[in-house]
């Protein structure tokens, strides 16, 4: 399948034997940055969409699901999440959500590709607005390098990356998990996107990363969420910590209804927080290193 | 988009502006029955697939998710689910699951289109095996007519239908909900598939049906599950009952680990049962008639 033909964009490389297609009204932008192919589409039903190396990163229609969940699952599991690091996150969406947590003092976003930031500011202001908040600092830098210079600095490190190809390959390796561990404050929590429980290649990533996490952290778990524009409509996060008091299924901080309304949360709630850690039997059985 | 071209089947009518494509190795069968177009495909990654009126009904790869959840969410919420009615379910998958519950004495499956049954027996024996169980009785009949002659007979009625088009249109109407109510024993539970929380047209169906349910039942709720081969990777079920002692979030019967292993459950667990009733905030906010 060609990716762009007859008015449709099809993502078929990430999901062998299957593909999700979005009807396209206009290709708003297309370029090759130093790191990847970048495309911004105006779709018919999903609003604007950011595509990197022919993989859908986010769409205006459902990005809230991903951004809210990858942010608040770790933040609300931590008793005092003051310092937040986001590796990747060049669209600004995670920063936009993270600052909504009342205990957050700072959010550092380390994105390797400045063009993703610039194009998000131009075409996806509903996410890039995250960079405008005075608690947020943007660094155009390699996440690995940044962490080398920032040991024991963060309560939460969120890895908001694309799939393990191209510039993100190193973010799915054992040395990366060790690097995360070094940059965490004692008792900190990591949260990394690891693809779909339904895709064999992603399962292999989860098995490997959960093993590496269990070698570095006392508690390792997996959460899954519903999001239509990702392959299989499902994406998962590995979370890990050395704080034995953390019970991922029970939020340490529960947003009140007033807070959820004020912050316009559309997906996350304390109730859904707990539910996200309940995963289908087949997934739990093939990922043995999940221990809570 | 054509549905079948260049070795791919694409379902695009159910999800405006988007479509899921499956790579096809062989079209095993194609016919027009008295009720609908039926197609059986051998796909590359999803095994065999049953397609009715160009809508994917089930695939060998992930059918277990749907069959287990639409069966055990209502069955395990009921204190004594002895008599089960399945409206639709001509592939046999729900019957296959329902008989695994230790309290079940009988499962009546009422399918309007005999050709779906015959083709499932021929091409999808892993589901049609459900019809071979001695507790299962198959009726080739209109579900509405069957229920007229069977008042107050069933503890559980599962509506395992296709989308609200063609022969299934009547299953999404107010009179159908009233008909279900008449055929339930006191304290019985209904469970109907109602599409994806992410699709506007399905949301409209949910809003309407949940309103009709709340006019007929004291408790009405919604569950959602992950299933890649349905539009948006998500499908939802409306459940309702007059039994005020039912707490849908807490199974009345919990399968033991031994039972789950013996019955080869791949998706359902008591833990996931509870989690399935936690739905994203946006969905809860637009479906006001959910009351538990």
PDB file of N, CA and C in Angstrom, chain A residues 222-258:
ATOM      1  N   UNK A 222       2.040  -2.436  33.701  1.00  0.00           N
ATOM      2  CA  UNK A 222       1.629  -2.046  32.350  1.00  0.00           C
ATOM      3  C   UNK A 222       0.210  -1.497  32.416  1.00  0.00           C
ATOM      4  N   UNK A 223      -0.025  -0.410  31.693  1.00  0.00           N
ATOM      5  CA  UNK A 223      -1.380   0.131  31.559  1.00  0.00           C
ATOM      6  C   UNK A 223      -1.727   0.189  30.078  1.00  0.00           C
ATOM      7  N   UNK A 224      -2.998   0.048  29.733  1.00  0.00           N
ATOM      8  CA  UNK A 224      -3.391   0.212  28.319  1.00  0.00           C
ATOM      9  C   UNK A 224      -4.564   1.177  28.234  1.00  0.00           C
ATOM     10  N   UNK A 225      -4.636   1.864  27.102  1.00  0.00           N
ATOM     11  CA  UNK A 225      -5.733   2.817  26.887  1.00  0.00           C
ATOM     12  C   UNK A 225      -6.310   2.655  25.490  1.00  0.00           C
ATOM     13  N   UNK A 226      -7.501   3.207  25.321  1.00  0.00           N
ATOM     14  CA  UNK A 226      -8.194   3.201  24.028  1.00  0.00           C
ATOM     15  C   UNK A 226      -7.884   4.484  23.277  1.00  0.00           C
ATOM     16  N   UNK A 227      -7.393   4.359  22.024  1.00  0.00           N
ATOM     17  CA  UNK A 227      -7.130   5.536  21.188  1.00  0.00           C
ATOM     18  C   UNK A 227      -7.220   5.119  19.727  1.00  0.00           C
ATOM     19  N   UNK A 228      -8.260   5.592  19.023  1.00  0.00           N
ATOM     20  CA  UNK A 228      -8.554   5.089  17.670  1.00  0.00           C
ATOM     21  C   UNK A 228      -7.447   5.272  16.641  1.00  0.00           C
ATOM     22  N   UNK A 229      -6.659   6.354  16.727  1.00  0.00           N
ATOM     23  CA  UNK A 229      -5.737   6.636  15.623  1.00  0.00           C
ATOM     24  C   UNK A 229      -4.404   5.902  15.744  1.00  0.00           C
ATOM     25  N   UNK A 230      -4.215   5.076  16.768  1.00  0.00           N
ATOM     26  CA  UNK A 230      -3.028   4.223  16.845  1.00  0.00           C
ATOM     27  C   UNK A 230      -3.392   2.804  16.404  1.00  0.00           C
ATOM     28  N   UNK A 231      -2.410   2.053  15.892  1.00  0.00           N
ATOM     29  CA  UNK A 231      -2.690   0.703  15.410  1.00  0.00           C
ATOM     30  C   UNK A 231      -3.390  -0.149  16.473  1.00  0.00           C
ATOM     31  N   UNK A 232      -4.426  -0.840  16.105  1.00  0.00           N
ATOM     32  CA  UNK A 232      -5.284  -1.700  16.948  1.00  0.00           C
ATOM     33  C   UNK A 232      -6.168  -0.897  17.905  1.00  0.00           C
ATOM     34  N   UNK A 233      -6.067   0.445  17.878  1.00  0.00           N
ATOM     35  CA  UNK A 233      -6.907   1.258  18.761  1.00  0.00           C
ATOM     36  C   UNK A 233      -6.502   1.186  20.215  1.00  0.00           C
ATOM     37  N   UNK A 234      -5.272   0.762  20.439  1.00  0.00           N
ATOM     38  CA  UNK A 234      -4.818   0.516  21.810  1.00  0.00           C
ATOM     39  C   UNK A 234      -3.363   0.918  21.913  1.00  0.00           C
ATOM     40  N   UNK A 235      -2.981   1.590  23.033  1.00  0.00           N
ATOM     41  CA  UNK A 235      -1.561   1.816  23.266  1.00  0.00           C
ATOM     42  C   UNK A 235      -1.281   1.572  24.745  1.00  0.00           C
ATOM     43  N   UNK A 236      -0.056   1.144  25.019  1.00  0.00           N
ATOM     44  CA  UNK A 236       0.291   0.722  26.372  1.00  0.00           C
ATOM     45  C   UNK A 236       1.454   1.547  26.909  1.00  0.00           C
ATOM     46  N   UNK A 237       1.521   1.593  28.218  1.00  0.00           N
ATOM     47  CA  UNK A 237       2.607   2.282  28.894  1.00  0.00           C
ATOM     48  C   UNK A 237       3.207   1.352  29.935  1.00  0.00           C
ATOM     49  N   UNK A 238       4.542   1.304  29.977  1.00  0.00           N
ATOM     50  CA  UNK A 238       5.210   0.635  31.088  1.00  0.00           C
ATOM     51  C   UNK A 238       5.510   1.685  32.143  1.00  0.00           C
ATOM     52  N   UNK A 239       5.164   1.380  33.378  1.00  0.00           N
ATOM     53  CA  UNK A 239       5.484   2.256  34.509  1.00  0.00           C
ATOM     54  C   UNK A 239       6.327   1.478  35.509  1.00  0.00           C
ATOM     55  N   UNK A 240       7.295   2.156  36.120  1.00  0.00           N
ATOM     56  CA  UNK A 240       8.151   1.469  37.091  1.00  0.00           C
ATOM     57  C   UNK A 240       8.624   2.451  38.159  1.00  0.00           C
ATOM     58  N   UNK A 241       8.898   1.905  39.335  1.00  0.00           N
ATOM     59  CA  UNK A 241       9.378   2.725  40.453  1.00  0.00           C
ATOM     60  C   UNK A 241      10.097   1.851  41.476  1.00  0.00           C
ATOM     61  N   UNK A 242      10.914   2.505  42.302  1.00  0.00           N
ATOM     62  CA  UNK A 242      11.532   1.818  43.444  1.00  0.00           C
ATOM     63  C   UNK A 242      10.784   2.090  44.737  1.00  0.00           C
ATOM     64  N   UNK A 243       9.783   2.949  44.674  1.00  0.00           N
ATOM     65  CA  UNK A 243       9.022   3.291  45.876  1.00  0.00           C
ATOM     66  C   UNK A 243       7.989   2.205  46.149  1.00  0.00           C
ATOM     67  N   UNK A 244       8.262   1.417  47.168  1.00  0.00           N
ATOM     68  CA  UNK A 244       7.368   0.275  47.433  1.00  0.00           C
ATOM     69  C   UNK A 244       6.013   0.712  47.961  1.00  0.00           C
ATOM     70  N   UNK A 245       5.907   1.966  48.351  1.00  0.00           N
ATOM     71  CA  UNK A 245       4.614   2.457  48.840  1.00  0.00           C
ATOM     72  C   UNK A 245       3.660   2.813  47.693  1.00  0.00           C
ATOM     73  N   UNK A 246       4.214   2.927  46.485  1.00  0.00           N
ATOM     74  CA  UNK A 246       3.345   3.251  45.340  1.00  0.00           C
ATOM     75  C   UNK A 246       2.465   2.056  45.013  1.00  0.00           C
ATOM     76  N   UNK A 247       1.146   2.308  44.966  1.00  0.00           N
ATOM     77  CA  UNK A 247       0.202   1.312  44.471  1.00  0.00           C
ATOM     78  C   UNK A 247      -0.414   1.904  43.208  1.00  0.00           C
ATOM     79  N   UNK A 248       0.098   1.466  42.047  1.00  0.00           N
ATOM     80  CA  UNK A 248      -0.304   2.113  40.799  1.00  0.00           C
ATOM     81  C   UNK A 248      -1.819   2.118  40.597  1.00  0.00           C
ATOM     82  N   UNK A 249      -2.477   1.087  41.115  1.00  0.00           N
ATOM     83  CA  UNK A 249      -3.924   1.004  40.884  1.00  0.00           C
ATOM     84  C   UNK A 249      -4.745   1.984  41.725  1.00  0.00           C
ATOM     85  N   UNK A 250      -4.109   2.545  42.746  1.00  0.00           N
ATOM     86  CA  UNK A 250      -4.826   3.495  43.611  1.00  0.00           C
ATOM     87  C   UNK A 250      -4.117   4.845  43.529  1.00  0.00           C
ATOM     88  N   UNK A 251      -4.725   5.851  42.885  1.00  0.00           N
ATOM     89  CA  UNK A 251      -4.045   7.139  42.728  1.00  0.00           C
ATOM     90  C   UNK A 251      -3.641   7.733  44.074  1.00  0.00           C
ATOM     91  N   UNK A 252      -2.402   8.240  44.150  1.00  0.00           N
ATOM     92  CA  UNK A 252      -1.949   8.931  45.360  1.00  0.00           C
ATOM     93  C   UNK A 252      -2.607  10.309  45.424  1.00  0.00           C
ATOM     94  N   UNK A 253      -2.920  10.841  44.268  1.00  0.00           N
ATOM     95  CA  UNK A 253      -3.668  12.108  44.195  1.00  0.00           C
ATOM     96  C   UNK A 253      -4.868  11.907  43.288  1.00  0.00           C
ATOM     97  N   UNK A 254      -6.051  12.211  43.805  1.00  0.00           N
ATOM     98  CA  UNK A 254      -7.265  12.082  42.981  1.00  0.00           C
ATOM     99  C   UNK A 254      -7.795  13.458  42.631  1.00  0.00           C
ATOM    100  N   UNK A 255      -7.866  13.756  41.346  1.00  0.00           N
ATOM    101  CA  UNK A 255      -8.485  15.008  40.915  1.00  0.00           C
ATOM    102  C   UNK A 255      -9.932  15.049  41.416  1.00  0.00           C
ATOM    103  N   UNK A 256     -10.350  16.189  41.893  1.00  0.00           N
ATOM    104  CA  UNK A 256     -11.769  16.355  42.229  1.00  0.00           C
ATOM    105  C   UNK A 256     -12.547  16.611  40.940  1.00  0.00           C
ATOM    106  N   UNK A 257     -13.874  16.480  41.024  1.00  0.00           N
ATOM    107  CA  UNK A 257     -14.715  16.754  39.855  1.00  0.00           C
ATOM    108  C   UNK A 257     -14.506  18.196  39.378  1.00  0.00           C
ATOM    109  N   UNK A 258     -14.362  19.104  40.341  1.00  0.00           N
ATOM    110  CA  UNK A 258     -14.156  20.515  39.992  1.00  0.00           C
ATOM    111  C   UNK A 258     -12.849  20.684  39.215  1.00  0.00           C
TER     112      UNK A 258
END
